[in-house]
PDB file of C-alpha atoms in Angstrom:
ATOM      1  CA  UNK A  84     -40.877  24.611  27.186  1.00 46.00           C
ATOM      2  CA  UNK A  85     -43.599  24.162  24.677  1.00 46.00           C
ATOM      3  CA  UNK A  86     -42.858  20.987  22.286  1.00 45.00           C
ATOM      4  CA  UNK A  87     -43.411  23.875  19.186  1.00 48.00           C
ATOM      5  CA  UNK A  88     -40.382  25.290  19.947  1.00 46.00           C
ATOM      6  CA  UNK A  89     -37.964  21.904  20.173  1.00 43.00           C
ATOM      7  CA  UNK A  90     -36.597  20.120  17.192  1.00 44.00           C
ATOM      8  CA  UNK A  91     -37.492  16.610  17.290  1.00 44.00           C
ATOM      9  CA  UNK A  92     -33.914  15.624  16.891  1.00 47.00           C
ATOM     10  CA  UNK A  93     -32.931  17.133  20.370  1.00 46.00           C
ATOM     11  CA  UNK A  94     -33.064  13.616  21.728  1.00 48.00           C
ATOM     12  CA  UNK A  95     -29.289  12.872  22.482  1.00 44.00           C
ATOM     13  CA  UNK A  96     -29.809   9.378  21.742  1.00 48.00           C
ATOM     14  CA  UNK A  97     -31.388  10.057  18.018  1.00 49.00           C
ATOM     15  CA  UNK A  98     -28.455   9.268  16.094  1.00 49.00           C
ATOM     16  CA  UNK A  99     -30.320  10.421  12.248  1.00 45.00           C
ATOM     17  CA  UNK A 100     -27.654  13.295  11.929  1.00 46.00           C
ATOM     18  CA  UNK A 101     -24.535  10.753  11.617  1.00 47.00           C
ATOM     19  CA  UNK A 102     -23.309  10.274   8.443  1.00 51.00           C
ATOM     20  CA  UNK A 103     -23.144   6.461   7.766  1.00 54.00           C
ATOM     21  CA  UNK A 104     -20.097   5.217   5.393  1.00 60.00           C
ATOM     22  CA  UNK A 105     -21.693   4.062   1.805  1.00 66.00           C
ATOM     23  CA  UNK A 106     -21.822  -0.152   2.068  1.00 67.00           C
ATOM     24  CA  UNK A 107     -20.030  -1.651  -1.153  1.00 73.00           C
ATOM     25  CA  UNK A 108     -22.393  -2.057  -4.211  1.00 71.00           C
ATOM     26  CA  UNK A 109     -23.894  -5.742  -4.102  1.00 77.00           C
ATOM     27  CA  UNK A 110     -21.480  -8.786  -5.500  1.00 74.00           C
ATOM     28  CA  UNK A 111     -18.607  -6.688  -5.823  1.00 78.00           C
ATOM     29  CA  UNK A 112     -15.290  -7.756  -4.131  1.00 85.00           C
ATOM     30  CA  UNK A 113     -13.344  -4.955  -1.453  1.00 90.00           C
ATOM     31  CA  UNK A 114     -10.266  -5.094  -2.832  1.00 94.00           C
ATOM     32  CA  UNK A 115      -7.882  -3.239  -0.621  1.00 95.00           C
ATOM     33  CA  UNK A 116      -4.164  -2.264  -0.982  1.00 95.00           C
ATOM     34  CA  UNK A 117      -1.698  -3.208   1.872  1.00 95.00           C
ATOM     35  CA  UNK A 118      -1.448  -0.099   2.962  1.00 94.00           C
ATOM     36  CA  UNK A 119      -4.825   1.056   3.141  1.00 94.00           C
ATOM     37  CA  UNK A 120      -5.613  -2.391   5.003  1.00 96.00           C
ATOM     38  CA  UNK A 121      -2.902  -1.461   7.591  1.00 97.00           C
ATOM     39  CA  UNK A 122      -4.489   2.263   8.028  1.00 96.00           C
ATOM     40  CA  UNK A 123      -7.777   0.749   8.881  1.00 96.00           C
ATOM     41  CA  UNK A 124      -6.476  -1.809  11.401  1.00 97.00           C
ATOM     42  CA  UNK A 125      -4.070   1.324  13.101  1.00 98.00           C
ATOM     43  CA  UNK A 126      -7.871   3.063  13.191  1.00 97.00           C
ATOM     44  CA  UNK A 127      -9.376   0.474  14.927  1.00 97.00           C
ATOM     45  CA  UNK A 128      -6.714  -0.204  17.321  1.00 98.00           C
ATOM     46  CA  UNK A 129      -6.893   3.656  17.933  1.00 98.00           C
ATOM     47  CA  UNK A 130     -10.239   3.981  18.550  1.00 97.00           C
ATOM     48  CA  UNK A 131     -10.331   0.164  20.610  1.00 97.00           C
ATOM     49  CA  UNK A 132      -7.312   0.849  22.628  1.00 97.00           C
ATOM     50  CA  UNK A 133      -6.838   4.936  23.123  1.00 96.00           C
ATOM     51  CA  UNK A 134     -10.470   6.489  22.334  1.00 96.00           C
ATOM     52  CA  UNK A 135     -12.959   4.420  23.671  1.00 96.00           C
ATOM     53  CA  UNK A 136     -11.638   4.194  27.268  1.00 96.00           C
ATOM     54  CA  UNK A 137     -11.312   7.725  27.263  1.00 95.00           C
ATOM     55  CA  UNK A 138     -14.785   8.707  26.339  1.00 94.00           C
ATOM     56  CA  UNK A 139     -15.853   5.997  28.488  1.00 94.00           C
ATOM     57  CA  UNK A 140     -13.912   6.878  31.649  1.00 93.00           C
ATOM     58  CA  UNK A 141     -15.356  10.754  31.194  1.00 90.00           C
ATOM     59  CA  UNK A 142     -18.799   8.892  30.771  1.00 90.00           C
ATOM     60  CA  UNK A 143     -18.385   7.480  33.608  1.00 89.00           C
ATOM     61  CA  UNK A 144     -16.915  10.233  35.624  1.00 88.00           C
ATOM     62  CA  UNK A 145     -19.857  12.721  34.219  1.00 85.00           C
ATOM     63  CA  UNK A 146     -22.477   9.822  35.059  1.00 85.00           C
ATOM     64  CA  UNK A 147     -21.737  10.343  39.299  1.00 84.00           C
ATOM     65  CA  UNK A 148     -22.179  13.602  38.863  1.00 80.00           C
ATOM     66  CA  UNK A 149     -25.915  13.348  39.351  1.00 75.00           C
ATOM     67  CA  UNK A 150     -28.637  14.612  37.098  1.00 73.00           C
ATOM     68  CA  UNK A 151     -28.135  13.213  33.237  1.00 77.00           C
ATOM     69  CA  UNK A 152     -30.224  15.177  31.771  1.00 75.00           C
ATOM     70  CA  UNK A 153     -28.457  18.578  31.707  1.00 76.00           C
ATOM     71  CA  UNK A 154     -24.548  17.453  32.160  1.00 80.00           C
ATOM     72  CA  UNK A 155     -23.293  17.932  28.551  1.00 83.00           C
ATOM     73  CA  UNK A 156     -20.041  15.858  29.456  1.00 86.00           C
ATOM     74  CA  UNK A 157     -22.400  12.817  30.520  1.00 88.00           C
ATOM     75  CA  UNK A 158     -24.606  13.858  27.085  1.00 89.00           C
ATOM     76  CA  UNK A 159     -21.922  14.762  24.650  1.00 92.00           C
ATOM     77  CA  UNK A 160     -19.607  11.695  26.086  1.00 91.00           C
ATOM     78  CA  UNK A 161     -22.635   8.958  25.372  1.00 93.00           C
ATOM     79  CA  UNK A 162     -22.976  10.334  21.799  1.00 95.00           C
ATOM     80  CA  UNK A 163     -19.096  10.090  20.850  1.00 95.00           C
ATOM     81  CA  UNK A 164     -19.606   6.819  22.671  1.00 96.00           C
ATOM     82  CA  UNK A 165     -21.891   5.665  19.775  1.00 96.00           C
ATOM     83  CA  UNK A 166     -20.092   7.044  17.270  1.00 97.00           C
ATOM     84  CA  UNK A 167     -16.817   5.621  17.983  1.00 97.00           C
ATOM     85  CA  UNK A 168     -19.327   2.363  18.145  1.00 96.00           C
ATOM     86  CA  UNK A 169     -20.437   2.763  15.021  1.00 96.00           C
ATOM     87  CA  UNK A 170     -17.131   3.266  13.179  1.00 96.00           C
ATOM     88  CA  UNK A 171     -16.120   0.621  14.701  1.00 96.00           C
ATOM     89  CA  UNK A 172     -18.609  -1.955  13.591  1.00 96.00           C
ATOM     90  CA  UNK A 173     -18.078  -0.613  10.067  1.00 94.00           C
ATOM     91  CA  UNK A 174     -14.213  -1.494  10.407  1.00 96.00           C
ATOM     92  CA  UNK A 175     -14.410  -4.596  11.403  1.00 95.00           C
ATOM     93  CA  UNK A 176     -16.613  -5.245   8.592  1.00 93.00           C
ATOM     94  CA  UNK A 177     -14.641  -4.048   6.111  1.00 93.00           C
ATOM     95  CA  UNK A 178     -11.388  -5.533   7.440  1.00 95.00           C
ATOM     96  CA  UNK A 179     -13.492  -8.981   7.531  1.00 94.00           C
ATOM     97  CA  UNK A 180     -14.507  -8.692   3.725  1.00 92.00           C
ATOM     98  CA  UNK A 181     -11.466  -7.280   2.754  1.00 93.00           C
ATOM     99  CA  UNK A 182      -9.533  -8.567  -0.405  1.00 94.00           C
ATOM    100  CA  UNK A 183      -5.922  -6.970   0.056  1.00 95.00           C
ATOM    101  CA  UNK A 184      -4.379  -6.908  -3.533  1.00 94.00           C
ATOM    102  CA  UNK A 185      -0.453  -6.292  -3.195  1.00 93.00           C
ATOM    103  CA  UNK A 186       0.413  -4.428  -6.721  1.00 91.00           C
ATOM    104  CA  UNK A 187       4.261  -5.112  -6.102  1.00 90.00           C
ATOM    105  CA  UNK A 188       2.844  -8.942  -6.843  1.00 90.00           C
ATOM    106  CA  UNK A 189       1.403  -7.738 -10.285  1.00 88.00           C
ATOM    107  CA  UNK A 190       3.124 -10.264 -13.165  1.00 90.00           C
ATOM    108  CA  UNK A 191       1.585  -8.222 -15.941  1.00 89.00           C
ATOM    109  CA  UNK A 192       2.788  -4.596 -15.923  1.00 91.00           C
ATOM    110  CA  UNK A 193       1.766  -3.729 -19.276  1.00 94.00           C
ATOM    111  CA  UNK A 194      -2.098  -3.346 -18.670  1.00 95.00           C
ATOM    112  CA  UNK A 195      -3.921  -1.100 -15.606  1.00 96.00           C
ATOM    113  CA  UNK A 196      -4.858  -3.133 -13.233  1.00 95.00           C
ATOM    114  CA  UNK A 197      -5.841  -2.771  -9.618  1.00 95.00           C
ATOM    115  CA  UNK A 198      -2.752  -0.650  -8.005  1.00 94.00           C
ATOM    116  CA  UNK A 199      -1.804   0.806 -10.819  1.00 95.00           C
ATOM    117  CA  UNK A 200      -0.313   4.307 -10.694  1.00 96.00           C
ATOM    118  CA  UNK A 201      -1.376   5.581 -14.541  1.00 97.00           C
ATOM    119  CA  UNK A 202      -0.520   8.905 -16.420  1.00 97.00           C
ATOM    120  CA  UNK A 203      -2.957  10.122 -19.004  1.00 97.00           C
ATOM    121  CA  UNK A 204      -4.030  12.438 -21.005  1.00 96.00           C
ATOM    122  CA  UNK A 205      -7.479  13.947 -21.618  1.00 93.00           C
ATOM    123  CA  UNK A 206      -8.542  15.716 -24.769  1.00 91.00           C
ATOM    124  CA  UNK A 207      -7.605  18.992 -24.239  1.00 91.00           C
ATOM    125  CA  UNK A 208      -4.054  17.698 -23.121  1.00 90.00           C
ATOM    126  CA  UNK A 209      -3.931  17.709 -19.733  1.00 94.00           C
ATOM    127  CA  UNK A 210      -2.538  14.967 -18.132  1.00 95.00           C
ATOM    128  CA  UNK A 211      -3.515  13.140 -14.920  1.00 95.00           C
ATOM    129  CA  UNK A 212      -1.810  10.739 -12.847  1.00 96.00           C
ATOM    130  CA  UNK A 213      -4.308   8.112 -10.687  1.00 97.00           C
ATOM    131  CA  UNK A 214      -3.739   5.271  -8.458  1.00 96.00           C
ATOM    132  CA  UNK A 215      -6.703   2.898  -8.435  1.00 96.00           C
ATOM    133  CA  UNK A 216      -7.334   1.984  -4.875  1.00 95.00           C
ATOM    134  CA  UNK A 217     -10.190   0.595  -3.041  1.00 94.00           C
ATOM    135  CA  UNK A 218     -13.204   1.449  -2.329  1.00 93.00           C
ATOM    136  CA  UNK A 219     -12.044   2.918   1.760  1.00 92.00           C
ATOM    137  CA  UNK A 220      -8.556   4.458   0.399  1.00 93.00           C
ATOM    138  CA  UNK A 221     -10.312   7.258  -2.021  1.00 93.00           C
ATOM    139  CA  UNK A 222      -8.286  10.574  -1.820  1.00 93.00           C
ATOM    140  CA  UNK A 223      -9.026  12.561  -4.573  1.00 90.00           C
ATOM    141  CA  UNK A 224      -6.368  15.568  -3.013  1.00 93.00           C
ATOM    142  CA  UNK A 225      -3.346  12.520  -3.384  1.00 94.00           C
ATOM    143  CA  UNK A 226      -4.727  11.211  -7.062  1.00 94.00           C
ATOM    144  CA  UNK A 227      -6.280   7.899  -5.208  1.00 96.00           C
ATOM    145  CA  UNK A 228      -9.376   6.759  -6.896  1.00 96.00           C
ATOM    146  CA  UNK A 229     -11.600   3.845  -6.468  1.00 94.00           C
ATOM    147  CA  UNK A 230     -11.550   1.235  -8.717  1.00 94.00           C
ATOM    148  CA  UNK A 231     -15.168   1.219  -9.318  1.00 92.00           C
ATOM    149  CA  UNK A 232     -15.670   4.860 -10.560  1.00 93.00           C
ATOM    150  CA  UNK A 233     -16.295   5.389 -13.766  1.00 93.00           C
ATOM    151  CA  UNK A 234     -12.228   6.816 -14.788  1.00 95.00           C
ATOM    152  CA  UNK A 235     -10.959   3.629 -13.585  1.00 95.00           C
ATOM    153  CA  UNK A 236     -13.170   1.095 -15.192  1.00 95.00           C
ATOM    154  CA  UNK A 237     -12.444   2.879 -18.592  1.00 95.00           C
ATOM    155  CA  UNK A 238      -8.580   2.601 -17.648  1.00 96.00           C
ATOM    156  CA  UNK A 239      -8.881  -1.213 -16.595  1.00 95.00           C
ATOM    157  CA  UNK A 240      -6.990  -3.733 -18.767  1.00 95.00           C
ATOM    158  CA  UNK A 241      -5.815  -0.671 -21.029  1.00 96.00           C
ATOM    159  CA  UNK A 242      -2.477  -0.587 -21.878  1.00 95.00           C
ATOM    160  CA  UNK A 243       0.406   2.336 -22.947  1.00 96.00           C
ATOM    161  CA  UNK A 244      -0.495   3.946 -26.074  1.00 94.00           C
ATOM    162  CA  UNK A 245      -4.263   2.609 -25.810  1.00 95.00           C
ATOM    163  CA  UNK A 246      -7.299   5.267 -25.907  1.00 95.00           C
ATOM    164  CA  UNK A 247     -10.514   4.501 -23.619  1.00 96.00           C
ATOM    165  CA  UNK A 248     -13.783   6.506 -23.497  1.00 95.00           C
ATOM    166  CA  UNK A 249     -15.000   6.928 -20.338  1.00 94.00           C
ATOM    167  CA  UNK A 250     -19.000   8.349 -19.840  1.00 91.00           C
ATOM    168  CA  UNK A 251     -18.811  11.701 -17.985  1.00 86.00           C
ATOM    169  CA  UNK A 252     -22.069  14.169 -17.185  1.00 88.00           C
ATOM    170  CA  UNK A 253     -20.656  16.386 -19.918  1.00 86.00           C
ATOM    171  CA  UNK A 254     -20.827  13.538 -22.428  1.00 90.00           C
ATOM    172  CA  UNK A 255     -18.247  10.490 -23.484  1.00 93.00           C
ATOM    173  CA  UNK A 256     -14.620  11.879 -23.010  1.00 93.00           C
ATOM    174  CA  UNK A 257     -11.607  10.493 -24.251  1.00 95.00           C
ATOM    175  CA  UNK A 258      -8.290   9.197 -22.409  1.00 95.00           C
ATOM    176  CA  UNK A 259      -4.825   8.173 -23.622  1.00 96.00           C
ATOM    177  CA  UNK A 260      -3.062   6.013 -21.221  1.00 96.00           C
ATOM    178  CA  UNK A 261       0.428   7.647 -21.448  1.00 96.00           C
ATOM    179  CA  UNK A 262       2.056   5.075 -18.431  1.00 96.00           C
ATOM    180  CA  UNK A 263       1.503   2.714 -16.471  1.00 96.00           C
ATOM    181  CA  UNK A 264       3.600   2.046 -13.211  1.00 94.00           C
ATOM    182  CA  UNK A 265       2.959  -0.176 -10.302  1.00 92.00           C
ATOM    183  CA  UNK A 266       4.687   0.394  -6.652  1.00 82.00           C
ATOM    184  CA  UNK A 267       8.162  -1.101  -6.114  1.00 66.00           C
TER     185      UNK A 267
END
C-alpha cells in the first residue's frame, strides 16, 4: 500500500489519540474527600489485580499465535495494555499527593468550606445545590464540583444569608448562599 493512503497514526504503538487526565494547576494542594480517595484506590486495585492480568494473559496467548503484525488480539491487547499503564501511573500519583479532607471533621459549619454540600440561589431564582469536591471526584450529573472552579471559590468562606459574585462568560453573576450542610 502506498504511504499516501495510510494515516500516520496507524502505528499501534503511537499512543497521541489517548486522552491524558489534566495534572493539578501548579502549588495547589489535591484535596480529596474519603470517599473519592477510596474510589481511586478500588480503581487501582481493579485494574492491578483483575484487568491487567487479563489483557496480559490474552497478550500473551495472541503473541504464540505467530505473525504480530496482523493479529488484532495481539495489537488491540498491547494498546489496552498501555492504557491500563497509563491510568495507572496517574493513580498512583494522585493517591501519593493526595490531601484527604474528612468534612464530618469540619468544627466550623457556618462558612463553605471544602465538603460542603451548599444550596443557593442565582438571580433569576433558581436554586442549586453543590458539593465541593476535589479535583478527581467532579460529577457535574450528581452536583459534585471541584473546589477550584470558579462557583466554588466565590462560595468559599461564605456563610448563610451571604451574597458572592462569581465571574461567568456571560458577565459577573450573583449567588445567595441559602445553606450550608456538611456530611454526617
Amino acid at each position: 500500500m502506498s504511504k499516501a493512503f495510510t494515516r500516520e497514526n496507524d502505528n499501534p504503538d503511537n499512543d497521541d489519540d489517548l486522552e491524558e487526565p489534566q495534572p493539578l494547576p501548579k502549588g495547589l494542594k489535591n484535596y480529596m474527600t474519603p470517599p473519592g480517595f477510596q474510589r481511586m484506590q478500588e480503581e487501582l486495585r481493579h485494574l492491578l489485580r483483575v484487568e491487567r492480568p487479563k489483557v496480559v494473559e490474552v497478550v500473551s496467548w495472541a503473541a504464540g499465535n505467530g505473525d504480530r503484525s496482523e493479529n488484532g488480539d495481539y495489537l488491540y491487547g498491547k494498546k489496552r495494555l498501555r492504557e491500563i499503564d497509563r491510568r495507572i501511573r496517574f493513580l498512583n500519583k494522585r493517591l501519593e499527593s493526595a490531601s484527604v479532607v474528612n468534612p464530618q471533621d469540619q468544627k466550623n459549619r457556618e462558612q463553605v468550606f471544602f465538603g460542603a454540600t451548599v444550596t443557593y440561589a442565582r438571580e433569576d431564582d433558581s436554586e442549586n445545590t453543590v458539593t465541593i469536591v476535589g479535583v478527581d471526584e467532579v460529577d457535574s450529573d450528581h452536583g459534585h464540583i471541584s473546589w477550584i472552579s470558579p462557583i466554588a471559590r466565590a462560595l468559599l468562606k461564605a456563610r448563610e444569608g451571604d451574597v458572592v459574585e462569581v465571574r461567568t462568560p456571560a458577565g459577573v453573576e450573583k449567588l445567595e448562599v441559602l445553606e450550608i450542610r456538611y456530611a454526617g
